[in-house]
mmCIF file of C-alpha atoms and ligand atoms in Angstrom:
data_model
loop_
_atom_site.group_PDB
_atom_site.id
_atom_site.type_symbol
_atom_site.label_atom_id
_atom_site.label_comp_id
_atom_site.label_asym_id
_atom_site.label_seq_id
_atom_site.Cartn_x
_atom_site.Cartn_y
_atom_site.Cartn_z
ATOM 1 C CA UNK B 82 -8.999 -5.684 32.781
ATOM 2 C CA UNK B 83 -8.008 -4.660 29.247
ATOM 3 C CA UNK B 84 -11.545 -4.312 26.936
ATOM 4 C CA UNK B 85 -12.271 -7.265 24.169
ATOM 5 C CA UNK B 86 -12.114 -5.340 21.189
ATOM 6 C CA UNK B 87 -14.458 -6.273 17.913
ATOM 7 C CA UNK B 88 -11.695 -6.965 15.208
ATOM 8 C CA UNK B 89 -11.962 -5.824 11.554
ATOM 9 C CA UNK B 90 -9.480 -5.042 8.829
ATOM 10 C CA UNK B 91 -9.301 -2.956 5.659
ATOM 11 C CA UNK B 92 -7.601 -3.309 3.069
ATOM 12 C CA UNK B 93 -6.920 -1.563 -0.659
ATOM 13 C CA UNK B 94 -5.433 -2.921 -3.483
ATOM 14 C CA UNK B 95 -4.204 0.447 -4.793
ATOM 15 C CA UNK B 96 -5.528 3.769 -6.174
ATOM 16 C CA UNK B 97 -5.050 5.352 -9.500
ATOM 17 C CA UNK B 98 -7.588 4.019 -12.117
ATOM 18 C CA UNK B 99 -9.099 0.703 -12.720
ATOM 19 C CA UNK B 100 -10.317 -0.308 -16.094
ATOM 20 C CA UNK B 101 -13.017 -2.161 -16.557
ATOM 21 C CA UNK B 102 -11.293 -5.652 -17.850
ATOM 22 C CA UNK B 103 -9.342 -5.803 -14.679
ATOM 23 C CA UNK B 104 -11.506 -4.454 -12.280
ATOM 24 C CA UNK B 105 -13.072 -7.922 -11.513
ATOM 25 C CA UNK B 106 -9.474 -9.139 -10.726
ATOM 26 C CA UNK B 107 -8.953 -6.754 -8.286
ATOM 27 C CA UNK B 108 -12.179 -6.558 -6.268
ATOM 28 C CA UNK B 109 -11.528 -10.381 -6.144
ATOM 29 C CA UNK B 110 -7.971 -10.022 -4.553
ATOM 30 C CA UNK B 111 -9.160 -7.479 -2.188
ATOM 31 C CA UNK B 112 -12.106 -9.592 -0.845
ATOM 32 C CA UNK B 113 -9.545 -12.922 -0.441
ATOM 33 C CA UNK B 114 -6.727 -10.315 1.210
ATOM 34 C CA UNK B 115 -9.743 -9.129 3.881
ATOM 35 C CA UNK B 116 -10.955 -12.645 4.478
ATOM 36 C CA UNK B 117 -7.438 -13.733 5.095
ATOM 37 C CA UNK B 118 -7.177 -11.072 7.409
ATOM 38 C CA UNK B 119 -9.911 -11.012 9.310
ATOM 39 C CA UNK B 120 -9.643 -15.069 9.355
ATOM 40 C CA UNK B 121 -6.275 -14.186 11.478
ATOM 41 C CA UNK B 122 -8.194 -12.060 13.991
ATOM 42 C CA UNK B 123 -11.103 -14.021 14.032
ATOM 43 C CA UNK B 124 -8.743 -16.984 15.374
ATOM 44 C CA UNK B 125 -6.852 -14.605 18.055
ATOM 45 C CA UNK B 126 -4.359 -13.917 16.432
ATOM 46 C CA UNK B 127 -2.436 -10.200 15.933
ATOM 47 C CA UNK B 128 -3.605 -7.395 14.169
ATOM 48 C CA UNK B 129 0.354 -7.605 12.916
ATOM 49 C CA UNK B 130 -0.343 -11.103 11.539
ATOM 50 C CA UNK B 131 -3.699 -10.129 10.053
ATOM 51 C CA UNK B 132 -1.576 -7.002 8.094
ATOM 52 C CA UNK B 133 0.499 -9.261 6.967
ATOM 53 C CA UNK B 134 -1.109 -12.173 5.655
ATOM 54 C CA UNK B 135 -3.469 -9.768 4.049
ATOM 55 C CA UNK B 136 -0.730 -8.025 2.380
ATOM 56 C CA UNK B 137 0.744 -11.163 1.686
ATOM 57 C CA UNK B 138 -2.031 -12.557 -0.273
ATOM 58 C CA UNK B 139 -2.238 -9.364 -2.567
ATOM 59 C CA UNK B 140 1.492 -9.952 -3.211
ATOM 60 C CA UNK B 141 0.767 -13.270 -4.498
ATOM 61 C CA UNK B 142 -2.404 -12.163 -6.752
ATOM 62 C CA UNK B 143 -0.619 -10.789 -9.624
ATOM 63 C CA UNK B 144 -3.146 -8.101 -9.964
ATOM 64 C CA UNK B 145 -1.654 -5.524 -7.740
ATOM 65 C CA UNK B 146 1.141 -3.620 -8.290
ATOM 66 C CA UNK B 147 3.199 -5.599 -5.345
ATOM 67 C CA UNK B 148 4.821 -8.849 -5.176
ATOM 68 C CA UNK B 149 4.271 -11.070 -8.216
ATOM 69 C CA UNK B 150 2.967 -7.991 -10.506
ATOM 70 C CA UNK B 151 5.280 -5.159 -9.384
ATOM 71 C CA UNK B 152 5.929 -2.240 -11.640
ATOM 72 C CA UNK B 153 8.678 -2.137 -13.695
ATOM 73 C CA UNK B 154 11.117 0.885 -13.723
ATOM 74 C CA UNK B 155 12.721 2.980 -16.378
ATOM 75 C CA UNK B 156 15.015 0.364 -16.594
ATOM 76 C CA UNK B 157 12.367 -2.457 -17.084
ATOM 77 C CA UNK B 158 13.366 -4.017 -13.878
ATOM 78 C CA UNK B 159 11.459 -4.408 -10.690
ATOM 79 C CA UNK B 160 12.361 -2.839 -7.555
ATOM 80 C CA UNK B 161 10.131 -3.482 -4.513
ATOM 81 C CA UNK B 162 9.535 -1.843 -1.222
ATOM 82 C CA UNK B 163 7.349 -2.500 1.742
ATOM 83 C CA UNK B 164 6.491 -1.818 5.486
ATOM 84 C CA UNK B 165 4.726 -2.881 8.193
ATOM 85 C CA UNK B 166 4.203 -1.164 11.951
ATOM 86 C CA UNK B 167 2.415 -2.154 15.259
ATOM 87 C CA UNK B 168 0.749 0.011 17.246
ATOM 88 C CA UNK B 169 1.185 -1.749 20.280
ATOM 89 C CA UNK B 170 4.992 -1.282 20.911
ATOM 90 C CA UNK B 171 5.664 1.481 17.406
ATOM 91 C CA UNK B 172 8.021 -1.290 16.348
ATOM 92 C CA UNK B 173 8.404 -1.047 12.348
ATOM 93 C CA UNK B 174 9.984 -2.785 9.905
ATOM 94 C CA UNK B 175 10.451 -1.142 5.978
ATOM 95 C CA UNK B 176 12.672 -2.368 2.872
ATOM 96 C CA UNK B 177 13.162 -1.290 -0.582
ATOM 97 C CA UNK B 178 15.100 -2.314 -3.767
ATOM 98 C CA UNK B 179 14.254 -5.957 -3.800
ATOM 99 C CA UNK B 180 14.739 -7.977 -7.402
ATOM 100 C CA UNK B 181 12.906 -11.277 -6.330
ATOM 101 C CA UNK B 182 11.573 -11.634 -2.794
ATOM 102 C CA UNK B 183 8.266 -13.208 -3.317
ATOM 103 C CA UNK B 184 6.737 -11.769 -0.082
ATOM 104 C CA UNK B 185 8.417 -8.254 0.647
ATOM 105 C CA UNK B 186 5.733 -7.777 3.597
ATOM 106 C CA UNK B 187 7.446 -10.953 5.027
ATOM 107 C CA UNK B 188 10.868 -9.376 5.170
ATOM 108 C CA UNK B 189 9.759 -6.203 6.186
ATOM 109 C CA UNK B 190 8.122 -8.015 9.485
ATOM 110 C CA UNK B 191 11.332 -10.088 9.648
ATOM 111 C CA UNK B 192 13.781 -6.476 9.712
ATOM 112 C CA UNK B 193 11.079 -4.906 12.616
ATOM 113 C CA UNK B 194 11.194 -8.188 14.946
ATOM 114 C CA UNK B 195 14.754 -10.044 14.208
ATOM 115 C CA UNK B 196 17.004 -6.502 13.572
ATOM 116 C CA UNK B 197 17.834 -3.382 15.592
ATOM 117 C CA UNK B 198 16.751 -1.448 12.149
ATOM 118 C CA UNK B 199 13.579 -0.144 10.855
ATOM 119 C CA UNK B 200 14.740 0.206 7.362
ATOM 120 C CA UNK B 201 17.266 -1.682 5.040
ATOM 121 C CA UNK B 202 16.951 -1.630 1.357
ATOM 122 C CA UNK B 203 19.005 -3.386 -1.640
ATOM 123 C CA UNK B 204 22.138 -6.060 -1.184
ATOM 124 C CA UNK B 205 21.382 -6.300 2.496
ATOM 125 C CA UNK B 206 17.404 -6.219 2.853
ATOM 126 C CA UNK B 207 18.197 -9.657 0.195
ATOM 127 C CA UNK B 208 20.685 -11.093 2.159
ATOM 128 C CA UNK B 209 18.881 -11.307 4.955
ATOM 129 C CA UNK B 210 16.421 -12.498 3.318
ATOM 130 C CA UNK B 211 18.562 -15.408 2.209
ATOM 131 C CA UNK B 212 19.179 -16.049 5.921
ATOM 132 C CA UNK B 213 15.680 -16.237 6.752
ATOM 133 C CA UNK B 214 14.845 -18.558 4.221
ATOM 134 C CA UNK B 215 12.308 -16.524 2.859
ATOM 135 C CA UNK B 216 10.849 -17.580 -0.871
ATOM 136 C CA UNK B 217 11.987 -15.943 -3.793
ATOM 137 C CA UNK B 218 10.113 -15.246 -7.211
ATOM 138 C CA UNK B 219 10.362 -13.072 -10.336
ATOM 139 C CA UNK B 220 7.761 -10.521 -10.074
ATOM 140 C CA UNK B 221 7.831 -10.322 -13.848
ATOM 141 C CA UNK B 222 4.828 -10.627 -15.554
ATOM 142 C CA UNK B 223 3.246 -9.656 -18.769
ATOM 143 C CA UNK B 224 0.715 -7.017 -17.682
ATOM 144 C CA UNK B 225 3.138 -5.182 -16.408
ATOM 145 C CA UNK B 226 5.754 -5.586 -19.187
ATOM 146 C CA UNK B 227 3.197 -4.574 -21.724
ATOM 147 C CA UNK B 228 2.303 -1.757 -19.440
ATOM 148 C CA UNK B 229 6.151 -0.617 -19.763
ATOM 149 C CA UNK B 230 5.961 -0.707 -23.380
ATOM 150 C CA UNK B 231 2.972 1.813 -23.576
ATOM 151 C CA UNK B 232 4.530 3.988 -21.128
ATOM 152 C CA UNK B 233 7.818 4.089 -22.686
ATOM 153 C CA UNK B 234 6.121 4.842 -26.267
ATOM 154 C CA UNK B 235 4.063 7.954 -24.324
ATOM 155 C CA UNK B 236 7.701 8.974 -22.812
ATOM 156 C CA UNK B 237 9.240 8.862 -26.218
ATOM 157 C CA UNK B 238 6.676 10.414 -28.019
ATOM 158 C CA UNK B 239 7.902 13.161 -25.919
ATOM 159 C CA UNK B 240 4.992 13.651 -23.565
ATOM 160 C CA UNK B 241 7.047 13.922 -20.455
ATOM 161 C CA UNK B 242 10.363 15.536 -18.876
ATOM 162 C CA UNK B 243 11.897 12.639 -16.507
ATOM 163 C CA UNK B 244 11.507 14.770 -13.580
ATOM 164 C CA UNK B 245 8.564 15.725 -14.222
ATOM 165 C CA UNK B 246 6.016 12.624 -13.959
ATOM 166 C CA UNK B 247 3.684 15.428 -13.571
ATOM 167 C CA UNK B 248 2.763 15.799 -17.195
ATOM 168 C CA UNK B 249 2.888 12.410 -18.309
ATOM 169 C CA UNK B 250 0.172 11.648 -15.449
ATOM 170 C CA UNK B 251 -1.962 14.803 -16.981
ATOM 171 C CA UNK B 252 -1.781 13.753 -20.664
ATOM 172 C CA UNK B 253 -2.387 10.136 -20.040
ATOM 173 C CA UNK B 254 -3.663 9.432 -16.576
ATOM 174 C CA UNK B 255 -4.822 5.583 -17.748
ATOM 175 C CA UNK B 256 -1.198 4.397 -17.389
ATOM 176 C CA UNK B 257 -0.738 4.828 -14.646
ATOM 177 C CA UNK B 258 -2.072 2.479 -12.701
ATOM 178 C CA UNK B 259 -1.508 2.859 -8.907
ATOM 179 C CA UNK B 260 -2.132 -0.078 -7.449
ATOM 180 C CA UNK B 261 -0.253 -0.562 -4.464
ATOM 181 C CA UNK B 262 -1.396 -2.738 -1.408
ATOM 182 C CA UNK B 263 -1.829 -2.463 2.066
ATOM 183 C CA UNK B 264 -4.267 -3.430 5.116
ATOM 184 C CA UNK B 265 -5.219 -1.830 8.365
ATOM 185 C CA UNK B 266 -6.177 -4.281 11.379
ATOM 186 C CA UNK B 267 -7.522 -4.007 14.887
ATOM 187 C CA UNK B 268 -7.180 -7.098 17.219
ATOM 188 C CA UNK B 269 -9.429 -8.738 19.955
ATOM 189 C CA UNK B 270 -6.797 -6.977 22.587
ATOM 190 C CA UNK B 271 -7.224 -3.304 20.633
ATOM 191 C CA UNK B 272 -3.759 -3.551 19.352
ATOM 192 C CA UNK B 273 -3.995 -2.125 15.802
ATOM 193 C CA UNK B 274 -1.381 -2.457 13.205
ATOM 194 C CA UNK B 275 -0.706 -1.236 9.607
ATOM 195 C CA UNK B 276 1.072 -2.699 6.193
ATOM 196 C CA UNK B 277 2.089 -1.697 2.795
ATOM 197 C CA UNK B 278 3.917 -3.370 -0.405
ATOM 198 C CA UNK B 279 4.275 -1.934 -4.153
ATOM 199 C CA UNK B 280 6.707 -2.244 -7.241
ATOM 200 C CA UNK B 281 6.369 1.611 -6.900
ATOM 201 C CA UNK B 282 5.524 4.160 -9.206
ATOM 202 C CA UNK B 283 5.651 3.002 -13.187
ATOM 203 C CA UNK B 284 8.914 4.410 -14.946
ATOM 204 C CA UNK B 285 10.441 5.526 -11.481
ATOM 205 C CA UNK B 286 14.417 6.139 -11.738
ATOM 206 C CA UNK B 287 16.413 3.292 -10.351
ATOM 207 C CA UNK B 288 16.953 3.456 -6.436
ATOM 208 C CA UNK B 289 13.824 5.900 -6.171
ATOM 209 C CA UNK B 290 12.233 4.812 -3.170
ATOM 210 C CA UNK B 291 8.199 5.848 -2.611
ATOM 211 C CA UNK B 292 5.993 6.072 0.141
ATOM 212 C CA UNK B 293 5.291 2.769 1.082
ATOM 213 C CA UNK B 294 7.851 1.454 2.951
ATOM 214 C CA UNK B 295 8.777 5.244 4.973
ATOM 215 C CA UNK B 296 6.929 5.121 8.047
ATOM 216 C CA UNK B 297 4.322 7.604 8.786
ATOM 217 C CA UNK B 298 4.218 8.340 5.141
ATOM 218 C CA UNK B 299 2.406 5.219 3.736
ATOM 219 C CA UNK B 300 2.317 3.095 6.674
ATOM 220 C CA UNK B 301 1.819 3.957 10.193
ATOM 221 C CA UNK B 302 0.160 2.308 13.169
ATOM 222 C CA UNK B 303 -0.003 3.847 16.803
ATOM 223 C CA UNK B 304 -2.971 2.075 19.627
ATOM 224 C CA UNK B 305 -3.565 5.641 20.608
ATOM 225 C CA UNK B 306 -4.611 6.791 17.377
ATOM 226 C CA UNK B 307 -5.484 3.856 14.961
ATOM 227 C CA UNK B 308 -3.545 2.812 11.597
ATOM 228 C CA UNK B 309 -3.221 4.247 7.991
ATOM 229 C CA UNK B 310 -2.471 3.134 4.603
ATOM 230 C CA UNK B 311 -1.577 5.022 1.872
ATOM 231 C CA UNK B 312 -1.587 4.322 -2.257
ATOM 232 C CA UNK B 313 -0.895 6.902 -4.799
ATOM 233 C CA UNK B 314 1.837 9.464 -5.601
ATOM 234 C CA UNK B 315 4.454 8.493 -3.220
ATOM 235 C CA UNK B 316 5.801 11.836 -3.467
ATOM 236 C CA UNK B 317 2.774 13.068 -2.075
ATOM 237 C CA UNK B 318 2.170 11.124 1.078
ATOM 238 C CA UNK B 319 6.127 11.762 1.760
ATOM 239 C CA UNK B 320 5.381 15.248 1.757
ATOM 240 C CA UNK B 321 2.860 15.690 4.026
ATOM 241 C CA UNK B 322 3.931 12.460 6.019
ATOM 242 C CA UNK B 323 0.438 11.062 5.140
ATOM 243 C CA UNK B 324 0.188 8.386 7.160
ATOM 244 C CA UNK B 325 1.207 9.750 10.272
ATOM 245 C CA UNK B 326 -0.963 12.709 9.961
ATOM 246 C CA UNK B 327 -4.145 10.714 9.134
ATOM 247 C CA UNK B 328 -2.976 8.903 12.486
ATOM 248 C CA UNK B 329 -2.641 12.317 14.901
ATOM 249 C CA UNK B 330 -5.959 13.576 13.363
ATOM 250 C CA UNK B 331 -7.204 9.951 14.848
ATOM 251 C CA UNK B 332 -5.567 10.678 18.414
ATOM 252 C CA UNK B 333 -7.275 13.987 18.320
ATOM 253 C CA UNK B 334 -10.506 12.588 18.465
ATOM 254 C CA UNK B 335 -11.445 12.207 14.738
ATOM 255 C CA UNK B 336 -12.854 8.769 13.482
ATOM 256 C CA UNK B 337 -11.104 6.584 11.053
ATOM 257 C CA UNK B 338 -13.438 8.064 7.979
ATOM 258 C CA UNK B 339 -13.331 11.594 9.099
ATOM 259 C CA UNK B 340 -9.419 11.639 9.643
ATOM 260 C CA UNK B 341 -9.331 10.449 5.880
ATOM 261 C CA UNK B 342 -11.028 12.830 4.548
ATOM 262 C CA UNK B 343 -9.218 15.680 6.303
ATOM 263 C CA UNK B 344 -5.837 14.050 4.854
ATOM 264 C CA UNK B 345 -7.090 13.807 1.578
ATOM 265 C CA UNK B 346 -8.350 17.341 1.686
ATOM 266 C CA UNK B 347 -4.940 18.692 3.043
ATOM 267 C CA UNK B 348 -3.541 16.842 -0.073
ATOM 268 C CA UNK B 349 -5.965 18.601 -2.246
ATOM 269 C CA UNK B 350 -5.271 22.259 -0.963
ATOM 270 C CA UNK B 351 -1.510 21.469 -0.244
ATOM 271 C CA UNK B 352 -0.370 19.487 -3.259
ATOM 272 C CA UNK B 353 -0.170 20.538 -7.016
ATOM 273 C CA UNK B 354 -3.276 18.859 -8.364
ATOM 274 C CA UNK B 355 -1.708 17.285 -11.477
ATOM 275 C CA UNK B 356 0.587 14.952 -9.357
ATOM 276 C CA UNK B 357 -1.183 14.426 -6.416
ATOM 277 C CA UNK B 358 -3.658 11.103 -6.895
ATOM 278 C CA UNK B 359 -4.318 9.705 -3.353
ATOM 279 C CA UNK B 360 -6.103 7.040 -1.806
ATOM 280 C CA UNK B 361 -6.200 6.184 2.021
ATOM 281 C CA UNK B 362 -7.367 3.639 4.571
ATOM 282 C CA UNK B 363 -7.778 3.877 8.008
ATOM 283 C CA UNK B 364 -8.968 1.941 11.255
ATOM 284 C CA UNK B 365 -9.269 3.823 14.326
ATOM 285 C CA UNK B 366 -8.988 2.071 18.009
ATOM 286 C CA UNK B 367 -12.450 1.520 18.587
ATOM 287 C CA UNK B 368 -12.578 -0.387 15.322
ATOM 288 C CA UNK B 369 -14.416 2.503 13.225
ATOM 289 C CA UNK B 370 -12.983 2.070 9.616
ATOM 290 C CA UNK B 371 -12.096 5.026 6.897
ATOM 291 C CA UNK B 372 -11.837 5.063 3.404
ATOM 292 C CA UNK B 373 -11.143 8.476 0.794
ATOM 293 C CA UNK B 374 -9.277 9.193 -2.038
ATOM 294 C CA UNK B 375 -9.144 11.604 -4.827
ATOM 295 C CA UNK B 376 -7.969 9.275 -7.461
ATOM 296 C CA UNK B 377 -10.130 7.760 -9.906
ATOM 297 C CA UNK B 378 -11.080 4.997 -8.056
ATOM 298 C CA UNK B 379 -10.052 3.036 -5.116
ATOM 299 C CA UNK B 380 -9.767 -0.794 -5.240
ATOM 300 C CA UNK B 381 -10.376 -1.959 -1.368
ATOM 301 C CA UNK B 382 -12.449 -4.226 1.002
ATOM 302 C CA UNK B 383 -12.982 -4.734 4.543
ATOM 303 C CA UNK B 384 -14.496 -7.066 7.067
ATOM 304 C CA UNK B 385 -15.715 -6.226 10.602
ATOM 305 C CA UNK B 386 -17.003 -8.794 13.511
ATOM 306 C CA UNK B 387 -20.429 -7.663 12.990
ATOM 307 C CA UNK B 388 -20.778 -9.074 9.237
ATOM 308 C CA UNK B 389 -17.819 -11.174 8.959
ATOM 309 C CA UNK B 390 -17.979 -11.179 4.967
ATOM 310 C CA UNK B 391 -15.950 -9.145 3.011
ATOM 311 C CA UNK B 392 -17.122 -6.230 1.062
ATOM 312 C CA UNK B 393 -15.579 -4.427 -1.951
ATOM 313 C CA UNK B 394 -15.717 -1.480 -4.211
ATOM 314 C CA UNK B 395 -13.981 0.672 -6.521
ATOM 315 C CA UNK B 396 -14.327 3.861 -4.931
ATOM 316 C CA UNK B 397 -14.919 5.197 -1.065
ATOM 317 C CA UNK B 398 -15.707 8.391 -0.331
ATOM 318 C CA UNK B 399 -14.002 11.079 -3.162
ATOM 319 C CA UNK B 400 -12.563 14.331 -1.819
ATOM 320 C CA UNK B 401 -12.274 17.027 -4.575
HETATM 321 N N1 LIG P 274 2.587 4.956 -3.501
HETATM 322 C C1 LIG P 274 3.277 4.158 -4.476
HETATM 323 C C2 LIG P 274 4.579 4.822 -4.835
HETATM 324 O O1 LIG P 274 4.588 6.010 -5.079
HETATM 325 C C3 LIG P 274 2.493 3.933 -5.718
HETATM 326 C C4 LIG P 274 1.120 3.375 -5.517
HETATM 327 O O2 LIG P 274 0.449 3.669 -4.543
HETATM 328 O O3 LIG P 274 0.689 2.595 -6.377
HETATM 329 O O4 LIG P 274 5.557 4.132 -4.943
#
């Protein structure tokens, strides 16, 4: 007889720094995301659906860098990207370069469960999107276009090579604001599942894609292991296939928290430490949750069976 599992979720709402007059805003959309979450499992259903709808409702928010909200790019245009993954079956869904879907976590569920594909980006990612019926929205909105205006001035001032984000991230780290979503679940039936969305990185070069919608770089989800999140410098987590490896240092025996840590301190050694802000979240299969980062701050909230309110913060544990 398979074991009833205690189900909990996590979630984060991005890392990268969070200033004071928006801080509020975003401990409130993490709480909602984890009560929607949990409010799936809670009710039986999937640790998929609880990723999702979590996800979902931090798309929505406006406060995240995902969804309604997204980053804009050097071109002042949004271009979104998310994934999602169960653990049960290591079926994934991921796409990229979408203008107006309102829910990108919705399409990314749709490519993993209705297509043979894990991963379709651009003209086809919105058609089928179109065939599904799935809402549409401009993410545009003026946070982030005033953001763009500030970041543009700080590129034209001359404080940064196009290839190399590097230094504009060193001389002025408070514009970038990473704030990426995602949400780790565990079910009643230990099935565990993971989910990410973002606008990606500010000022990114059209048809960049990050780490959020690559499996086993900023998403992965395995029931031997556990699930991971990732936020930050997607070129980081793509590197060291984040995700994934916070997941085998799960199968090897490490809890959620530990195996968070030990990615975040690989990052640290492995990674050139002006480009290499991280924040991760983990569940493992016995429901043990993990938070770290070595960002500023890390916006995220969680909910297990045994308290069943949500609890938020700007940081977790910091790995220098
Ligand atoms: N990881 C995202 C990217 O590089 C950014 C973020 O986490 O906010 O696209």
């Amino acid at each position: 007889m398979t074991k009833v599992r205690k189900p909990a979720v996590v979630v984060h709402g991005g890392a990268g720094t969070w200033h004071p007059e928006r801080s509020q805003a975003g401990l409130e959309g993490v709480k909602k995301a984890a009560k929607t979450g949990f409010d799936v499992l809670k009710d039986g259903g999937s640790a998929v659906d609880s990723v999702m709808e979590a996800v979902a409702v931090m798309e929505d928010d406006g406060a995240f860098n995902a969804g309604y909200g997204s980053s804009l790019n050097i071109e002042k245009r949004v271009e979104m990207e998310a994934s999602i993954m169960d653990g049960k079956t290591l079926q994934a869904g991921a796409v990229g370069l979408l203008k107006d879907v309102k829910n990108p976590v919705r399409l990314a569920k749709i490519i993993m469960e209705k297509t043979d594909h894990v991963f379709v980006v651009g003209e086809g990612a919105e058609k089928l999107a179109k065939i599904f019926n799935l809402e549409r929205r401009k993410p545009l909105t003026e946070l982030r276009l005033s953001y763009y205006e500030c970041q543009r001035k700080a590129l034209l001032d001359g404080k940064f090579e196009l290839q190399k984000l590097a230094g504009l991230i060193k001389n002025h780290p408070e514009l970038f604001e990473l704030e990426t979503v995602g949400a780790v679940a565990l079910d009643k039936n230990g099935n565990v599942a993971a989910a990410t969305s973002t606008g990606g990185f500010p000022l990114k070069l059209p048809g960049r894609i990050g780490d959020s919608p690559i499996i086993g770089c900023g998403t992965y989800a395995d029931n031997q292991a556990g699930a991971c999140s990732a936020t930050g410098v997607g070129e980081t987590a793509i590197r060291l296939v984040l995700a994934k490896t916070v997941c085998n240092f799960m199968e090897g025996g490490k809890t959620a928290q530990e195996a968070v840590e030990l990615a975040i301190g690989l990052v640290n050694r492995r990674i050139l430490a002006t480009c290499n802000s991280m924040g991760l979240i983990a569940i493992d299969v016995h429901g043990r949750i993990g938070a770290a980062h070595n960002s500023p701050n890390l916006c995220w909230a969680y909910v297990t069976s045994e308290k069943q309110e949500p609890v938020a913060s700007l940081t977790a544990k910091t790995v220098k």
